[in-house]
Coordinates of C-alpha atoms in Angstrom, one line a residue:
V123 CA 72.1 -13.2 -9.8
A124 CA 71.2 -9.6 -9.8
G125 CA 68.2 -7.2 -9.6
P126 CA 65.3 -6.7 -7.0
G127 CA 62.6 -9.5 -6.0
S128 CA 63.0 -13.5 -5.1
I129 CA 62.9 -16.6 -7.5
D130 CA 61.7 -19.7 -6.3
V131 CA 64.5 -22.2 -6.5
I132 CA 62.4 -25.2 -7.5
T133 CA 60.0 -23.6 -10.0
G134 CA 61.6 -20.7 -11.3
L135 CA 58.9 -18.4 -10.8
W136 CA 60.3 -14.9 -10.3
S137 CA 58.4 -12.4 -8.2
Y138 CA 58.7 -8.5 -6.9
T139 CA 56.2 -6.3 -5.4
P140 CA 56.8 -2.8 -6.5
S141 CA 55.8 0.2 -4.3
V142 CA 54.8 3.9 -5.5
A143 CA 58.3 4.8 -5.4
D144 CA 59.1 2.3 -8.0
V145 CA 56.7 3.7 -10.6
G146 CA 58.9 4.9 -13.8
N147 CA 61.8 2.8 -13.1
V148 CA 63.3 0.1 -15.3
Y149 CA 65.6 -2.9 -13.5
S150 CA 67.5 -5.2 -14.6
V151 CA 67.2 -8.7 -13.3
S152 CA 69.4 -11.7 -13.9
V153 CA 69.1 -15.2 -13.3
R154 CA 70.5 -18.7 -14.0
A155 CA 69.9 -22.3 -13.3
C156 CA 72.2 -24.9 -11.5
D157 CA 72.6 -28.5 -11.5
P158 CA 73.3 -29.0 -7.8
Y159 CA 74.4 -32.7 -8.3
W160 CA 77.2 -32.0 -10.9
G161 CA 77.7 -28.4 -9.7
L162 CA 77.2 -26.8 -13.0
C163 CA 75.4 -23.7 -13.7
S164 CA 74.4 -22.0 -17.0
A165 CA 75.4 -18.8 -18.1
P166 CA 73.4 -15.4 -16.6
C167 CA 70.2 -14.6 -18.5
Q168 CA 68.7 -11.0 -18.2
F169 CA 65.4 -9.3 -18.7
D170 CA 64.5 -5.9 -17.8
P171 CA 61.0 -5.3 -16.3
T172 CA 59.5 -1.6 -16.4
I173 CA 57.3 -0.7 -13.4
T174 CA 54.2 1.2 -14.6
N175 CA 51.0 2.6 -13.5
D176 CA 47.5 2.6 -15.0
V177 CA 46.2 6.1 -15.0
P178 CA 42.3 5.9 -13.0
T179 CA 39.4 7.2 -15.3
I180 CA 35.9 8.4 -13.9
T181 CA 33.6 6.4 -16.2
N182 CA 29.9 7.9 -15.5
A183 CA 29.7 11.5 -14.8
C184 CA 31.8 13.6 -16.8
G185 CA 29.8 16.0 -19.0
A186 CA 26.6 14.9 -17.4
V187 CA 23.7 17.5 -16.7
F188 CA 22.2 16.7 -13.2
F189 CA 18.6 18.2 -12.3
V190 CA 17.5 19.0 -8.6
S191 CA 14.5 20.4 -7.2
M192 CA 14.3 23.0 -4.4
F193 CA 15.0 21.6 -0.9
Q194 CA 16.1 18.3 -2.1
T195 CA 19.0 16.4 -1.6
L196 CA 21.1 15.2 -4.9
E197 CA 23.2 12.0 -4.4
Y198 CA 25.2 10.3 -7.0
Q199 CA 27.4 7.7 -6.8
L200 CA 30.8 8.6 -9.1
Q201 CA 32.5 5.1 -10.7
A202 CA 36.0 5.0 -11.4
E203 CA 38.0 2.3 -13.1
Q204 CA 41.8 1.3 -13.0
F205 CA 43.0 -2.0 -13.9
D206 CA 45.9 -2.4 -11.6
C207 CA 43.8 -2.5 -8.6
D208 CA 45.3 0.4 -6.6
T209 CA 43.0 2.0 -3.6
L210 CA 41.5 5.3 -5.2
F211 CA 40.5 8.3 -3.7
Y212 CA 38.0 11.1 -4.8
T213 CA 38.6 15.2 -4.6
L214 CA 36.0 17.9 -5.0
V215 CA 38.5 20.1 -6.9
H216 CA 36.1 23.4 -7.3
V217 CA 32.1 24.4 -7.6
N218 CA 31.3 27.6 -9.6
P219 CA 29.6 29.5 -8.2
T220 CA 29.6 28.9 -4.4
P221 CA 26.5 27.2 -3.6
V222 CA 24.5 28.1 -0.4
G223 CA 23.7 24.3 0.3
L224 CA 26.1 21.7 1.3
L225 CA 27.9 20.3 -1.4
T226 CA 30.3 17.2 -0.5
L227 CA 32.1 14.3 -2.1
D228 CA 33.2 11.3 0.0
S229 CA 36.9 10.7 -0.6
E230 CA 36.5 6.9 -0.3
T231 CA 33.4 6.1 -1.6
G232 CA 32.8 8.6 -4.4
L233 CA 29.3 9.4 -3.2
L234 CA 28.8 13.0 -4.3
S235 CA 25.8 14.9 -2.3
F236 CA 24.2 18.3 -2.6
Q237 CA 21.9 19.4 -0.2
V238 CA 19.8 22.2 -2.0
E239 CA 19.1 25.4 -0.1
Y240 CA 16.7 28.1 -0.9
G241 CA 19.7 30.5 -2.1
D242 CA 20.4 27.6 -4.8
G243 CA 17.3 28.2 -6.7
L244 CA 17.7 28.8 -10.5
T245 CA 21.5 28.4 -10.8
S246 CA 23.7 26.1 -12.9
Y247 CA 26.6 24.8 -11.1
L248 CA 29.9 23.6 -12.5
V249 CA 31.6 21.0 -10.4
T250 CA 35.1 19.7 -11.1
I251 CA 36.0 16.3 -9.8
A252 CA 39.2 14.3 -9.5
V253 CA 40.2 10.9 -8.9
S254 CA 43.6 9.7 -7.8
D255 CA 45.3 6.7 -6.9
G256 CA 48.2 8.5 -5.3
I257 CA 50.2 8.5 -8.2
D258 CA 48.2 9.9 -11.1
E259 CA 45.2 11.6 -11.2
T260 CA 42.1 12.4 -13.7
T261 CA 39.5 15.1 -13.6
C262 CA 36.3 16.1 -15.2
D263 CA 33.4 18.7 -15.1
L264 CA 29.6 18.0 -14.3
T265 CA 26.9 20.4 -14.2
I266 CA 24.0 20.4 -11.5
D267 CA 20.9 22.4 -12.7
V268 CA 18.8 23.6 -9.6
I269 CA 15.0 23.8 -10.7
S270 CA 13.7 27.1 -9.0
S271 CA 10.1 26.4 -9.9
I272 CA 7.7 24.8 -7.3
P273 CA 7.5 20.9 -7.9
F274 CA 4.0 19.8 -9.4
G275 CA 1.7 18.3 -7.0
I276 CA -0.6 15.8 -8.1
R277 CA -3.2 14.2 -5.7
L278 CA -5.7 11.1 -6.2
E279 CA -8.7 11.8 -4.7
K280 CA -9.7 10.3 -1.1
T281 CA -13.5 10.4 -0.9
H282 CA -15.7 10.1 2.6
G283 CA -18.6 8.4 3.3
T284 CA -19.0 6.2 0.1
I285 CA -22.1 3.9 0.0
Q286 CA -21.6 0.4 -0.9
G287 CA -23.0 -0.9 -4.2
S288 CA -22.8 2.7 -5.6
H289 CA -20.6 4.6 -8.3
E290 CA -18.1 6.7 -6.9
T291 CA -15.4 8.9 -8.6
V292 CA -12.0 9.6 -7.8
D293 CA -10.3 12.8 -9.7
I294 CA -6.4 12.8 -10.4
T295 CA -6.1 16.7 -9.2
Y296 CA -3.3 19.1 -10.0
L297 CA -2.2 20.8 -7.0
D298 CA 0.6 23.1 -8.0
G299 CA 3.8 23.7 -10.3
L300 CA 4.8 26.7 -12.7
N301 CA 6.5 24.7 -15.4
Q302 CA 4.2 24.1 -18.9
I303 CA 3.4 20.5 -19.4
A304 CA 2.0 18.9 -22.7
G305 CA 1.4 15.7 -21.5
F306 CA 0.9 12.7 -19.0
D307 CA 0.9 9.2 -18.5
F308 CA -0.4 7.7 -15.0
L309 CA -0.6 4.2 -13.9
V310 CA -3.1 3.6 -10.9
A311 CA -3.4 0.4 -9.0
Y312 CA -6.4 -0.5 -7.0
D313 CA -8.0 -3.2 -5.0
A314 CA -9.9 -5.1 -7.3
S315 CA -12.2 -7.1 -4.7
A316 CA -13.3 -4.1 -3.3
L317 CA -13.8 -1.8 -6.4
T318 CA -14.7 -2.6 -10.1
F319 CA -13.3 0.0 -12.6
T320 CA -16.1 1.3 -15.1
G321 CA -14.3 3.9 -16.8
A322 CA -12.5 7.1 -17.0
T323 CA -13.5 10.7 -18.2
E324 CA -11.2 13.7 -19.4
G325 CA -10.5 16.1 -16.9
S326 CA -10.8 20.0 -16.8
V327 CA -7.6 20.6 -18.9
Y328 CA -9.6 19.2 -22.0
A329 CA -12.5 21.9 -21.6
D330 CA -10.4 24.5 -20.3
C331 CA -7.4 24.5 -22.3
G332 CA -8.6 22.4 -25.2
W333 CA -6.0 19.5 -25.0
E334 CA -6.7 16.9 -28.0
Y335 CA -5.9 13.4 -26.8
F336 CA -7.0 11.2 -24.0
T337 CA -7.1 7.3 -23.6
Y338 CA -7.0 4.9 -20.7
R339 CA -6.5 1.2 -20.5
F340 CA -6.8 -1.7 -18.1
G341 CA -7.3 -5.2 -17.8
A342 CA -6.0 -7.5 -20.9
N343 CA -6.5 -4.6 -23.0
G344 CA -3.9 -2.7 -21.1
N345 CA 0.0 -1.9 -21.8
C346 CA 1.5 -2.2 -18.4
D347 CA 4.1 -4.0 -20.2
G348 CA 1.3 -6.2 -21.9
G349 CA -2.1 -6.6 -20.4
C350 CA -2.6 -4.6 -17.2
P351 CA -2.8 -7.0 -14.2
S352 CA -6.1 -7.1 -12.3
G353 CA -6.5 -3.6 -10.2
M354 CA -4.4 -1.4 -12.7
I355 CA -5.7 1.4 -15.0
R356 CA -3.4 3.5 -17.3
I357 CA -4.3 6.8 -18.4
V358 CA -2.8 8.8 -21.0
G359 CA -3.2 12.6 -22.2
L360 CA -1.5 14.9 -24.8
A361 CA -2.3 18.3 -25.5
E362 CA -1.2 18.2 -29.2
I363 CA -1.4 15.7 -31.9
N364 CA -1.0 18.1 -34.9
N365 CA -4.1 17.1 -36.6
G366 CA -5.3 20.6 -38.0
P367 CA -5.0 24.3 -37.6
N368 CA -6.4 24.6 -33.9
H369 CA -4.1 24.1 -31.0
P370 CA -4.6 23.9 -27.4
S371 CA -5.0 27.3 -25.7
C372 CA -2.9 26.8 -22.3
Y373 CA -0.3 24.6 -21.0
D374 CA 0.3 26.0 -17.7
M375 CA -1.1 23.8 -14.8
S376 CA -2.4 26.9 -13.1
H377 CA -5.5 26.9 -15.7
F378 CA -6.9 23.8 -14.6
D379 CA -7.6 21.5 -11.8
T380 CA -8.0 18.0 -12.8
F381 CA -6.2 15.4 -15.3
A382 CA -8.8 12.7 -15.4
T383 CA -12.1 11.4 -13.1
L384 CA -12.1 7.5 -12.6
D385 CA -15.5 5.9 -12.2
F386 CA -15.5 2.8 -9.5
L387 CA -18.4 0.4 -8.7
V388 CA -18.1 -0.1 -4.6
S389 CA -18.3 -3.7 -3.9
N390 CA -21.5 -4.4 -1.8
D391 CA -19.8 -7.2 0.2
R392 CA -20.8 -6.2 3.9
T393 CA -17.6 -7.4 5.0
L394 CA -15.9 -4.2 3.5
E395 CA -18.1 -1.8 5.5
C396 CA -16.4 0.8 7.3
Q397 CA -13.1 -0.2 5.5
Y398 CA -10.5 2.4 3.7
V399 CA -9.6 0.9 0.3
P400 CA -6.4 2.5 -1.0
I401 CA -5.9 3.8 -4.8
D402 CA -2.4 4.3 -5.2
F403 CA 0.0 5.5 -8.2
F404 CA 2.0 2.6 -8.8
W405 CA 5.3 2.3 -10.8
L406 CA 6.5 -0.6 -13.0
D407 CA 8.9 1.1 -15.3
C408 CA 10.7 4.6 -15.8
G409 CA 7.8 6.4 -17.8
D410 CA 5.0 5.5 -15.4
N411 CA 3.5 8.4 -13.6
S412 CA 5.4 11.4 -15.5
L413 CA 4.9 14.7 -17.0
S414 CA 6.4 15.9 -20.3
S415 CA 7.7 19.3 -20.7
M416 CA 6.3 21.6 -23.6
T417 CA 9.3 20.5 -25.9
G418 CA 9.1 16.9 -24.9
E419 CA 13.0 17.0 -24.1
T420 CA 12.2 16.9 -20.2
L421 CA 10.4 13.9 -18.4
Y422 CA 9.4 14.9 -14.9
V423 CA 9.0 12.2 -12.6
A424 CA 8.1 11.2 -9.1
R425 CA 10.4 13.5 -6.1
T426 CA 8.1 12.1 -3.1
I427 CA 5.2 10.2 -2.6
H428 CA 3.1 10.7 0.3
T429 CA -0.4 9.6 2.2
F430 CA -3.6 11.1 1.4
E431 CA -3.1 13.3 4.7
A432 CA -0.2 15.4 3.1
E433 CA -1.1 18.9 2.1
L434 CA 0.6 19.3 -1.3
P435 CA 2.8 21.5 -2.4
L436 CA 5.2 21.6 0.6
W437 CA 8.5 23.2 0.3
N438 CA 10.1 21.9 3.4
D439 CA 10.8 18.3 3.8
D440 CA 10.9 18.5 7.3
T441 CA 7.1 18.9 7.1
Y442 CA 6.3 16.2 4.7
L443 CA 4.1 13.4 5.7
I444 CA 6.0 10.7 4.1
W445 CA 4.5 7.4 2.8
D446 CA 5.9 5.1 5.7
E447 CA 5.3 7.6 8.3
T448 CA 8.4 6.5 10.2
D449 CA 11.5 7.5 7.9
D450 CA 12.8 10.6 6.2
F451 CA 11.8 8.8 2.9
N452 CA 14.1 10.6 0.5
Y453 CA 15.5 9.4 -3.0
P454 CA 17.3 7.4 -4.0
E455 CA 16.3 5.0 -0.9
S456 CA 13.0 4.8 -2.1
N457 CA 13.8 2.7 -5.4
R458 CA 14.2 -0.1 -3.0
I459 CA 10.6 -0.4 -2.4
P460 CA 8.9 -1.0 -5.7
H461 CA 5.7 0.6 -5.4
V462 CA 6.8 4.1 -4.2
G463 CA 8.5 5.8 -6.9
T464 CA 10.5 6.2 -9.8
P465 CA 13.4 4.0 -9.7
D466 CA 16.9 5.7 -9.1
S467 CA 18.1 3.9 -12.2
C468 CA 15.9 5.8 -14.3
L469 CA 17.9 9.0 -13.5
H470 CA 21.5 7.4 -14.5
E471 CA 23.2 10.4 -16.6
T472 CA 24.4 9.9 -20.0
P473 CA 26.7 12.9 -21.3
G474 CA 25.2 14.6 -24.0
K475 CA 21.7 13.2 -23.4
P476 CA 18.9 14.9 -21.2
S477 CA 17.6 13.4 -18.0
A478 CA 14.5 12.7 -16.2
V479 CA 14.0 15.5 -13.7
R480 CA 12.4 14.5 -10.1
H481 CA 9.9 17.5 -10.0
I482 CA 6.6 15.9 -8.8
D483 CA 5.3 15.3 -5.5
F484 CA 2.3 12.5 -5.4
A485 CA -0.5 12.1 -2.9
Q486 CA -2.2 8.8 -2.9
G487 CA -6.0 8.5 -2.2
G488 CA -8.8 5.8 -1.9
I489 CA -12.3 5.4 -1.4
D490 CA -13.6 5.5 2.4
I491 CA -16.4 2.8 2.8
V492 CA -19.1 4.4 5.3
C493 CA -20.5 2.6 8.1
A494 CA -23.9 1.4 7.8
D495 CA -24.7 2.4 11.3
S496 CA -23.6 6.2 10.5
I497 CA -25.8 7.0 7.5
D498 CA -29.0 5.1 8.3
A499 CA -30.0 4.8 11.9
R500 CA -33.8 5.0 11.6
G501 CA -34.6 8.8 12.4
D502 CA -31.3 10.1 11.8
I503 CA -32.7 12.1 8.7
N504 CA -29.9 14.9 8.8
L505 CA -27.2 12.2 9.5
N506 CA -25.9 14.0 12.5
E507 CA -25.6 10.8 14.7
V508 CA -28.3 12.3 16.7
P509 CA -31.7 10.3 15.6
N510 CA -35.2 11.5 16.0
E511 CA -34.7 15.1 17.1
I512 CA -36.6 18.1 16.1
A513 CA -33.9 19.0 13.2
D514 CA -34.8 15.4 11.7
A515 CA -38.2 16.3 11.4
V516 CA -37.9 19.9 10.0
L517 CA -35.8 18.4 7.2
F518 CA -38.0 15.3 6.7
S519 CA -41.0 17.8 6.4
N520 CA -39.2 19.9 4.1
Y521 CA -38.5 17.1 1.6
F522 CA -42.6 16.9 1.3
V523 CA -42.6 20.3 0.4
Y524 CA -39.5 21.0 -1.9
G525 CA -38.4 17.3 -2.9
I526 CA -35.3 15.5 -2.6
G527 CA -32.9 18.2 -3.2
V528 CA -33.1 19.0 0.4
F529 CA -30.9 16.1 1.2
T530 CA -27.4 17.0 0.9
A531 CA -25.3 15.2 3.3
N532 CA -25.8 11.8 1.5
V533 CA -29.2 11.2 -0.4
I534 CA -28.8 7.1 -0.2
G535 CA -28.2 7.2 3.5
Q536 CA -30.8 9.9 4.1
M537 CA -33.4 8.0 2.4
A538 CA -32.5 4.6 4.6
A539 CA -32.5 6.7 7.7
S540 CA -36.0 8.0 6.6
D541 CA -37.8 4.4 7.3
V542 CA -38.8 5.4 11.0
N543 CA -41.8 3.1 11.4
A544 CA -39.6 0.1 10.0
D545 CA -42.0 -0.8 7.5
G546 CA -39.5 -1.3 5.0
L547 CA -40.9 1.7 2.9
T548 CA -38.7 4.9 2.7
L549 CA -39.9 8.5 2.4
T550 CA -43.5 8.2 3.3
V551 CA -45.9 10.4 5.3
A552 CA -46.4 7.5 8.0
D553 CA -42.8 7.5 8.6
L554 CA -43.0 11.6 9.1
V555 CA -45.9 11.0 11.7
Y556 CA -44.1 8.2 13.5
L557 CA -41.0 10.5 13.6
I558 CA -43.1 13.5 15.3
R559 CA -44.7 10.7 17.9
V560 CA -41.0 9.7 18.9
I561 CA -40.0 13.2 19.4
T562 CA -43.0 14.2 21.4
G563 CA -42.5 10.8 23.7
D564 CA -45.9 9.1 22.1
A565 CA -43.9 6.2 20.6
L566 CA -40.7 4.4 21.3
P567 CA -38.2 4.5 18.4
Y568 CA -37.4 1.1 16.4
A569 CA -33.9 -0.1 17.1
K570 CA -31.9 -0.5 13.8
L571 CA -30.5 -4.4 13.7
T572 CA -26.9 -4.7 14.1
P573 CA -24.9 -6.9 12.3
T574 CA -23.5 -9.8 14.2
E575 CA -19.6 -11.1 13.6
I576 CA -19.5 -14.8 12.9
S577 CA -16.6 -16.7 12.0
W578 CA -16.9 -19.7 9.4
R579 CA -14.4 -22.3 8.2
L580 CA -14.2 -24.7 5.2
Q581 CA -12.3 -27.8 6.1
D582 CA -12.4 -31.0 4.1
N583 CA -15.4 -29.4 2.1
I584 CA -17.4 -29.1 5.1
F585 CA -18.8 -25.6 6.1
T586 CA -18.9 -25.0 9.9
V587 CA -19.9 -21.8 11.7
N588 CA -19.1 -20.9 15.5
H589 CA -22.4 -18.9 15.9
E590 CA -26.1 -20.0 15.7
I591 CA -27.7 -18.8 12.6
G592 CA -31.3 -18.7 11.1
A593 CA -30.3 -19.3 7.3
A594 CA -27.3 -19.3 4.9
H595 CA -27.2 -18.8 1.2
L596 CA -24.1 -20.5 -0.6
I597 CA -23.2 -20.3 -4.3
L598 CA -21.1 -23.2 -5.0
Q599 CA -18.7 -23.6 -8.1
G600 CA -19.9 -25.7 -10.8
N601 CA -22.6 -28.3 -10.7
Q602 CA -22.5 -29.8 -7.3
T603 CA -24.8 -32.1 -4.9
P604 CA -24.4 -30.5 -1.6
E605 CA -25.1 -32.8 1.6
L606 CA -26.9 -31.2 4.6
L607 CA -25.2 -32.0 7.7
T608 CA -27.3 -30.3 10.2
D609 CA -30.9 -31.3 11.9
R610 CA -34.6 -29.6 11.6
M611 CA -33.2 -27.5 8.5
E612 CA -34.6 -27.6 5.3
M613 CA -31.8 -27.1 1.9
R614 CA -32.8 -26.1 -1.4
Y615 CA -30.4 -25.8 -4.2
D616 CA -30.2 -25.8 -8.2
F617 CA -27.6 -25.7 -11.0
D618 CA -28.1 -22.5 -12.8
G619 CA -25.8 -23.4 -15.6
E620 CA -22.7 -22.0 -14.1
N621 CA -22.9 -22.4 -10.4
T622 CA -24.8 -24.2 -7.7
R623 CA -26.9 -22.0 -5.4
V624 CA -27.9 -23.2 -2.1
I625 CA -30.4 -21.8 0.6
I626 CA -30.7 -23.6 4.3
Y627 CA -33.4 -22.4 6.4
S628 CA -36.2 -23.6 9.0
L629 CA -39.8 -22.8 8.9
E630 CA -40.2 -24.3 12.5
Q631 CA -40.3 -21.9 15.6
G632 CA -37.2 -21.2 17.4
I633 CA -34.7 -23.4 15.0
A634 CA -31.2 -22.2 14.5
M635 CA -28.3 -24.1 13.4
S636 CA -24.5 -24.0 14.4
G637 CA -21.3 -26.2 13.9
E638 CA -21.1 -28.5 10.5
I639 CA -23.8 -27.3 8.2
V640 CA -23.2 -28.6 4.8
R641 CA -20.7 -30.8 2.7
T642 CA -19.9 -29.5 -0.7
S643 CA -18.0 -31.3 -3.5
G644 CA -16.0 -28.1 -4.5
A645 CA -15.1 -24.5 -4.2
V646 CA -17.5 -21.9 -2.1
L647 CA -17.8 -18.7 -4.3
S648 CA -19.9 -16.4 -1.9
I649 CA -21.7 -17.1 1.5
E650 CA -24.6 -14.9 2.8
M651 CA -26.0 -15.4 6.7
A652 CA -28.6 -14.0 9.2
T653 CA -29.1 -14.9 12.5
Y654 CA -32.6 -16.3 13.8
E655 CA -33.8 -12.8 14.7
G656 CA -33.1 -11.5 10.9
A657 CA -30.0 -9.4 11.8
P658 CA -27.5 -9.4 8.9
V659 CA -24.2 -11.1 9.6
I660 CA -20.4 -10.1 8.9
A661 CA -18.7 -13.3 8.0
K662 CA -15.3 -13.6 9.0
E663 CA -13.4 -16.7 7.4
V664 CA -11.2 -18.6 9.8
P665 CA -8.0 -20.3 8.5
V666 CA -8.4 -24.0 8.6
D667 CA -4.7 -24.5 9.9
W668 CA -1.8 -22.7 11.3
A669 CA 0.8 -21.6 8.7
L670 CA 3.7 -18.8 8.1
Y671 CA 4.0 -17.4 4.9
Q672 CA 7.1 -16.1 2.9
N673 CA 7.9 -12.6 3.6
Y674 CA 7.2 -9.8 0.9
P675 CA 9.5 -8.2 -0.4
N676 CA 12.4 -10.8 -0.3
P677 CA 14.9 -9.4 -0.7
F678 CA 14.1 -6.3 1.2
N679 CA 15.5 -3.0 2.5
P680 CA 15.1 -2.3 5.3
I681 CA 11.3 -3.1 5.5
T682 CA 9.4 -6.3 4.9
T683 CA 5.8 -7.8 5.6
I684 CA 5.7 -11.1 7.4
S685 CA 2.2 -13.0 7.4
F686 CA 0.8 -15.8 9.2
D687 CA -2.4 -17.8 10.0
L688 CA -3.6 -18.4 13.2
R689 CA -6.4 -21.1 13.3
E690 CA -7.6 -20.1 16.8
A691 CA -7.2 -17.2 18.9
S692 CA -3.5 -17.7 20.7
R693 CA -0.3 -16.0 21.9
F694 CA 2.4 -15.9 19.4
S695 CA 6.1 -15.1 19.1
L696 CA 8.0 -14.2 16.2
E697 CA 11.6 -14.5 16.4
I698 CA 14.2 -13.4 14.0
I699 CA 17.6 -15.2 13.8
N700 CA 20.9 -14.5 12.3
L701 CA 23.1 -17.4 10.5
A702 CA 25.0 -17.5 13.9
G703 CA 21.8 -18.8 15.5
Q704 CA 21.5 -15.6 17.4
R705 CA 18.0 -14.0 18.0
V706 CA 18.6 -10.7 17.1
E707 CA 14.8 -9.5 17.8
I708 CA 11.6 -11.1 18.8
I709 CA 8.0 -9.9 18.5
K710 CA 5.4 -11.2 20.9
G711 CA 1.7 -10.5 21.2
S712 CA -2.1 -12.1 21.2
K713 CA -4.2 -12.3 18.0
P714 CA -7.6 -13.6 17.0
A715 CA -8.2 -16.7 14.5
G716 CA -7.5 -15.4 11.1
Q717 CA -4.7 -14.1 9.1
H718 CA -2.4 -11.2 10.3
S719 CA 0.6 -9.6 8.9
I720 CA 3.7 -7.7 11.2
N721 CA 5.8 -5.3 9.4
F722 CA 9.6 -6.2 10.4
D723 CA 12.0 -3.0 10.1
A724 CA 15.9 -4.3 9.9
S725 CA 17.1 -0.4 9.9
G726 CA 19.6 -1.5 12.8
L727 CA 20.6 -5.0 11.1
A728 CA 23.5 -5.5 8.7
S729 CA 22.9 -7.1 5.2
G730 CA 22.6 -10.9 5.3
V731 CA 20.8 -14.1 5.5
Y732 CA 18.0 -14.2 8.3
F733 CA 15.6 -16.6 9.6
Y734 CA 12.1 -15.7 10.8
K735 CA 10.4 -18.3 13.3
L736 CA 6.8 -18.3 14.3
S737 CA 5.6 -20.2 17.4
A738 CA 1.9 -20.1 18.3
G739 CA 0.1 -22.8 20.6
E740 CA 1.9 -26.1 19.6
F741 CA 2.8 -24.8 16.0
T742 CA 6.3 -23.5 15.0
Q743 CA 7.5 -22.8 11.4
T744 CA 10.7 -21.3 10.3
R745 CA 11.5 -19.4 6.8
K746 CA 14.5 -17.6 5.3
M747 CA 14.7 -14.0 4.1
V748 CA 17.5 -11.7 3.0
L749 CA 18.3 -8.3 3.8
L750 CA 20.2 -6.4 1.0
K751 CA 21.3 -2.8 1.9

């Protein structure tokens, strides 16, 4: 009868969509019901709707204190709520004092960004922000504190020329940082198939500064949210445990070099020769790889993570050699890759409570396993890769006068290289005589046996090799009765109470074997082979079938690893397909038989579900993956 809006003549539903201009107004609406058959209507019924507006509020930043290091970019996503679903707009109202670096607030998304420059050091900025729906506005203050001191630099040592079968130590080393600390908590990951962790010892901070508490945990006795998985170590240290009148003498990191030294036994598996075995800082929760301030009120966490080539500390991000070596790896993007830093969620601000501070630059490390040819070529006593030279003779003769201390390059390798006459005995006078004969041209040098690469396969419990070999030694799981499948060879085996040990060889001249060698009745734990000439063998397992594996991580952003098995050498194509069936990328190439991995970068693609399809020979398989940005 009267008033704004409209009414459904059948259902009686009255509706009205107000605008900004309606806010605060009170309307009078009058309706009545009629019977069209008889033409009768009720008396008008009146009601008075009032148009209101819900005031938006900022829910996660008011009163908070943010910490940021020099030359870093602070990014923080403001959150606001309003229950009437209006479009919200953010405004940077005021900053005191005025920063040197660029401080911005995205009006639509609410993303606060501060690019810290040199002149911003040791300054506390009071930032006033506002959110509005076009009618009402709410403001609040937050604080940004710039830490002007040099960030802490912490490095895992990267070794060179490590001998297989020997122990190698890896230091966790302090590089720089001016703030005082009173504790550390490191979580370190390593390849347990190549390294066996045997223990950790206190670093120089304990001797130099009198720190009091040190412990490490690994395996089933660890505390990585329970028992540490295989290949993880937790190292924890405290300066002071308040156990008496004696106290640490220093807390400034400039007074010491190392936090801890890790001891690893390097596997003697010759397939690992010349390999680099990474040892990395690893993150499972917010406290991993962190330092504590003197008071315990501030937790310093990862700022950047670098490969071992990086020279830390570095003040300019443009010169950093970042983890993936392809991207400007700034936080908070790194929290999307689980093993490269403290998640950004660990820094969410709670007004009135202290926050963790990104103030540590980490450099990963590892163990470089030496190539056998580079350390023990016969006659290369000084390991300069020039065998049988006069310098080798001088060094070798010095050994007989001054002892083993003359060998400083690599004692084990230099000892092995001294077997010049190939009689299997090292460091003998006979070796020195033969070396002099080689140098003067009176004798020819003995060649070193070069390992031969041989591929093997275990399919349907049949062990097969693709190259002639003179002997094979297998360790089979449990009590087995192997069946010899090759002619003119002998096989001996015995159950040692845990596994079955098998040797296959021939005493006849000129006899070697290849193809199908032996049938087992269970798993094969290890394989060692040699050629007929007695040369060692690098054994490479060939997959028994084609396979395409699920990508990891999944979901991912923006890089994921796709792995696949090729049963034989072949060309392949890897297609990336969207939900519409369109091919968005294709990777082509050729690979030998074996397992292979490809890192796929989806930086140019939108979030969503994709398929990846591998084609190799007659094999084709497709799997699904999810990109979340």
